[in-house]
Amino acid sequence: IIGYTLLGGLIGAFGSLFTISGTATVFLTILASTVMVLLGLQLLNLYPKFIKNLIPKLPKSFSRKVMDSSDNQKPSTPFFLGAGTFFLPCGFTQALQIYVLSLGDPVIGAITMLAFSLGTLPGLLSLGALSSFLKGAAKRYFFKTAGLTVILLGIFSMQSGLILAGLYTPGTSQDPGTLNLNNLELDPNVRIENGVQIVEMKIDRYSYSPSQFTIIKDMPVEWRIDSTNAAGCAQVI
C-alpha cells in the first residue's frame, strides 16, 4: 500500500513534465494485454515452444535475489516485494497508471494508487492464503484457474486498446440508409445529421440535462457533452 502510494505520486509528478499521446496509450494498453495473455498461457502450460522466448523474464541474478529475499525475515522484504508488483504487466494497474500519468498531479496520483491498493488488498490476501494452503491437485487446479482468469482479463483489456485504436467496434453496424426512419419513434433530444445521431448533453455541477436518451439501434451516435460547469467527478468528462 505504501509502495503503490509513493510510486503513484512519482508517476503523477513525472506526468506533469509531458503530455501522453493517444497513440502511446493505445500501444501501452495492447502491449500490457499481450503480456498478460502470454503469462496466462504460461500458467496453463499451453504456449508453443516458439512463444516461450517471448515470455518476459527477469534477469537470473535479479530472480535469485527475489527468491532468496522471499525467505528473508527482514521487515523490509515484504515491502520491496509488494511494491515491486507495481511494475508487473496487469491491464487494470497499467490503465490506472496511464490515467495518473495523464493527470500530471503527484498528490492525485498518490491518492489514486492508494485507493487502488486498498481496493485490491482483500482479493490479494485471499489469493495468497489460498495458494499457501492448497496442496497437490487442488493447487494445480488453482493455478490453472488463475491462468485462465489472467488470459480473459488480458483479452478484455486488449479489446479496450483496439477500440481506442479504432481497429475494433463492438457489435454490428447497419447501413443507416437501410433504416426506415419514418416508421421509428425518434427522441426529441436526438437529431440525425448525415446518417449520424447527434446527442447533446450539458452537465451543471452534478446534474445531467437531458439525463436520458433513446437512440436507434445500429446507427452511429455522436455524443456531445458540455462539462464546462461540471463539479466533482463529472469534471473528468
Coordinates of C-alpha atoms in Angstrom, one line a residue:
I1 CA 0.0 0.0 0.0
I2 CA 2.8 2.4 0.9
G3 CA 4.7 1.4 -2.2
Y4 CA 1.8 2.0 -4.6
T5 CA 1.1 5.3 -2.9
L6 CA 4.7 6.6 -3.3
L7 CA 5.0 5.3 -6.8
G8 CA 1.6 6.8 -7.8
G9 CA 2.9 10.2 -6.6
L10 CA 6.1 9.7 -8.6
I11 CA 4.2 8.9 -11.8
G12 CA 1.9 11.9 -11.2
A13 CA 5.0 14.1 -10.9
F14 CA 6.6 12.6 -13.9
G15 CA 3.4 13.1 -15.9
S16 CA 3.5 16.8 -15.2
L17 CA 6.6 17.1 -17.4
F18 CA 4.9 16.0 -20.6
T19 CA 1.5 15.0 -22.2
I20 CA 1.0 11.4 -23.0
S21 CA -0.4 10.9 -26.5
G22 CA -3.4 8.7 -27.5
T23 CA -1.1 6.6 -29.6
A24 CA 1.2 5.9 -26.7
T25 CA -1.9 5.0 -24.6
V26 CA -3.1 2.5 -27.2
F27 CA 0.4 1.0 -27.5
L28 CA 0.9 0.5 -23.8
T29 CA -2.6 -1.0 -23.4
I30 CA -2.2 -3.5 -26.2
L31 CA 1.4 -4.4 -25.0
A32 CA 0.3 -5.0 -21.4
S33 CA -2.7 -7.0 -22.5
T34 CA -0.5 -9.2 -24.8
V35 CA 2.0 -9.9 -21.9
M36 CA -1.0 -10.8 -19.7
V37 CA -2.2 -13.4 -22.2
L38 CA 1.3 -14.8 -22.6
L39 CA 1.7 -15.1 -18.8
G40 CA -1.7 -16.8 -18.6
L41 CA -0.7 -19.3 -21.3
Q42 CA 2.5 -19.9 -19.3
L43 CA 0.5 -20.7 -16.2
L44 CA -1.7 -23.2 -18.2
N45 CA 1.5 -24.6 -19.9
L46 CA -0.3 -24.3 -23.3
Y47 CA 2.0 -21.9 -25.2
P48 CA 4.0 -23.3 -28.1
K49 CA 7.8 -23.6 -27.9
F50 CA 8.4 -20.7 -30.2
I51 CA 6.4 -18.4 -27.9
K52 CA 8.5 -19.4 -24.9
N53 CA 11.2 -16.9 -25.9
L54 CA 8.5 -14.1 -26.0
I55 CA 7.6 -14.6 -22.3
P56 CA 9.3 -11.7 -20.4
K57 CA 11.8 -12.9 -17.9
L58 CA 13.7 -11.2 -15.1
P59 CA 17.5 -11.3 -15.2
K60 CA 18.7 -14.5 -13.5
S61 CA 20.7 -12.6 -10.9
F62 CA 17.7 -10.5 -10.0
S63 CA 15.4 -13.5 -9.9
R64 CA 17.8 -15.3 -7.5
K65 CA 17.8 -12.2 -5.2
V66 CA 14.0 -12.2 -5.3
M67 CA 13.8 -15.9 -4.4
D68 CA 16.3 -15.5 -1.7
S69 CA 14.6 -12.5 -0.2
S70 CA 11.2 -14.3 -0.2
D71 CA 12.6 -16.4 2.6
N72 CA 14.2 -13.5 4.3
Q73 CA 12.7 -12.4 7.7
K74 CA 13.8 -8.8 7.4
P75 CA 10.9 -6.3 7.8
S76 CA 11.9 -4.6 4.6
T77 CA 11.5 -7.7 2.4
P78 CA 7.7 -7.8 2.1
F79 CA 7.7 -4.0 1.5
F80 CA 10.0 -4.3 -1.6
L81 CA 8.3 -7.4 -2.9
G82 CA 4.9 -5.8 -2.6
A83 CA 6.0 -2.5 -4.1
G84 CA 7.6 -4.5 -7.0
T85 CA 4.2 -5.7 -8.1
F86 CA 3.5 -2.2 -9.3
F87 CA 5.7 -3.0 -12.3
L88 CA 4.0 -6.3 -13.3
P89 CA 2.1 -6.3 -16.6
C90 CA -1.5 -6.0 -15.4
G91 CA -4.1 -4.4 -17.7
F92 CA -6.0 -2.8 -14.8
T93 CA -3.0 -1.5 -13.0
Q94 CA -1.5 -0.2 -16.2
A95 CA -4.7 1.6 -17.2
L96 CA -4.8 3.4 -13.9
Q97 CA -1.1 4.2 -14.2
I98 CA -1.7 5.8 -17.6
Y99 CA -4.6 7.8 -16.0
V100 CA -2.4 9.0 -13.2
L101 CA 0.3 9.9 -15.8
S102 CA -2.2 11.9 -17.8
L103 CA -3.3 14.0 -14.8
G104 CA 0.2 15.2 -14.1
D105 CA -0.5 15.7 -10.4
P106 CA 1.6 13.9 -7.7
V107 CA -1.0 14.3 -4.9
I108 CA -3.9 13.0 -7.0
G109 CA -1.6 10.3 -8.3
A110 CA -0.7 9.2 -4.8
I111 CA -4.3 9.2 -3.6
T112 CA -5.5 7.3 -6.7
M113 CA -3.0 4.5 -6.3
L114 CA -3.6 4.4 -2.5
A115 CA -7.3 3.8 -3.2
F116 CA -6.5 1.2 -5.8
S117 CA -4.1 -0.7 -3.5
L118 CA -6.7 -0.7 -0.7
G119 CA -9.4 -1.9 -3.0
T120 CA -7.4 -4.8 -4.3
L121 CA -6.0 -5.7 -0.9
P122 CA -8.8 -8.2 0.2
G123 CA -8.6 -10.1 -3.0
L124 CA -4.8 -10.4 -2.9
L125 CA -4.8 -11.5 0.7
S126 CA -7.4 -14.2 -0.1
L127 CA -5.4 -15.4 -3.1
G128 CA -2.2 -15.5 -1.0
A129 CA -3.9 -17.5 1.7
L130 CA -5.5 -20.0 -0.7
S131 CA -2.2 -20.6 -2.6
S132 CA -0.3 -21.2 0.6
F133 CA -2.9 -23.7 2.0
L134 CA -3.7 -25.7 -1.2
K135 CA -1.6 -28.8 -2.0
G136 CA -1.3 -31.3 -4.8
A137 CA -4.1 -31.5 -7.4
A138 CA -6.0 -28.7 -5.7
K139 CA -3.0 -26.4 -6.1
R140 CA -2.6 -27.3 -9.8
Y141 CA -6.3 -26.6 -10.5
F142 CA -6.0 -23.3 -8.6
F143 CA -3.1 -22.1 -10.8
K144 CA -4.9 -23.3 -14.0
T145 CA -7.9 -21.3 -13.0
A146 CA -5.6 -18.3 -12.3
G147 CA -4.0 -18.7 -15.7
L148 CA -7.4 -18.8 -17.4
T149 CA -8.5 -15.7 -15.5
V150 CA -5.4 -13.8 -16.5
I151 CA -6.0 -14.7 -20.2
L152 CA -9.6 -13.4 -20.0
L153 CA -8.5 -10.2 -18.3
G154 CA -5.8 -9.7 -20.9
I155 CA -8.3 -10.2 -23.8
F156 CA -10.8 -7.7 -22.3
S157 CA -8.0 -5.2 -21.8
M158 CA -6.8 -5.8 -25.3
Q159 CA -10.3 -5.1 -26.6
S160 CA -10.2 -1.7 -24.9
G161 CA -6.9 -1.0 -26.6
L162 CA -8.2 -2.0 -30.1
I163 CA -11.3 0.2 -29.5
L164 CA -9.0 3.2 -28.6
A165 CA -7.0 2.5 -31.8
G166 CA -10.2 2.4 -33.9
L167 CA -9.5 -1.1 -35.0
Y168 CA -12.5 -2.7 -33.4
T169 CA -16.1 -1.7 -32.8
P170 CA -18.3 -3.8 -30.5
G171 CA -21.5 -5.2 -32.1
T172 CA -22.5 -4.9 -35.7
S173 CA -23.2 -1.8 -37.7
Q174 CA -26.0 -1.4 -40.2
D175 CA -26.1 1.0 -43.1
P176 CA -28.2 3.9 -41.9
G177 CA -29.6 4.1 -45.5
T178 CA -31.4 0.8 -45.0
L179 CA -33.3 2.1 -42.0
N180 CA -36.9 3.4 -42.5
L181 CA -36.8 6.5 -40.2
N182 CA -40.4 7.3 -41.0
N183 CA -41.5 4.2 -39.0
L184 CA -39.4 4.9 -36.0
E185 CA -40.3 7.0 -32.9
L186 CA -37.5 9.5 -32.6
D187 CA -36.4 11.0 -29.3
P188 CA -36.9 14.8 -29.4
N189 CA -33.5 15.2 -27.8
V190 CA -31.8 13.4 -30.6
R191 CA -31.3 14.7 -34.2
I192 CA -30.0 12.9 -37.2
E193 CA -27.4 14.5 -39.5
N194 CA -25.9 12.7 -42.5
G195 CA -26.8 9.3 -41.0
V196 CA -25.4 10.0 -37.6
Q197 CA -27.5 10.5 -34.4
I198 CA -26.4 13.7 -32.6
V199 CA -26.9 13.6 -28.8
E200 CA -26.1 16.8 -26.9
M201 CA -26.0 16.9 -23.1
K202 CA -24.9 19.5 -20.6
I203 CA -23.6 18.9 -17.1
D204 CA -24.5 21.6 -14.5
R205 CA -22.5 20.7 -11.4
Y206 CA -23.8 17.2 -10.6
S207 CA -26.9 17.3 -12.9
Y208 CA -27.1 15.9 -16.4
S209 CA -29.5 17.6 -18.8
P210 CA -31.1 15.8 -20.5
S211 CA -30.3 12.7 -18.5
Q212 CA -32.0 10.2 -20.7
F213 CA -31.9 9.5 -24.4
T214 CA -33.5 6.9 -26.7
I215 CA -31.3 6.2 -29.8
I216 CA -31.8 4.0 -32.8
K217 CA -30.0 0.6 -32.8
D218 CA -27.3 0.0 -35.4
M219 CA -26.9 3.7 -36.3
P220 CA -23.8 5.7 -35.4
V221 CA -24.1 8.1 -32.5
E222 CA -22.1 11.2 -31.7
W223 CA -22.5 12.1 -28.0
R224 CA -21.5 15.7 -27.4
I225 CA -21.0 16.6 -23.7
D226 CA -20.6 20.2 -22.4
S227 CA -18.9 19.8 -19.0
T228 CA -18.0 23.5 -18.6
N229 CA -20.0 23.8 -15.4
A230 CA -19.4 20.3 -14.1
A231 CA -18.4 19.6 -10.5
G232 CA -16.7 16.7 -8.7
C233 CA -16.0 13.5 -10.6
A234 CA -18.1 14.8 -13.5
Q235 CA -15.2 17.1 -14.3
V236 CA -13.3 14.1 -15.6
I237 CA -15.6 14.1 -18.6

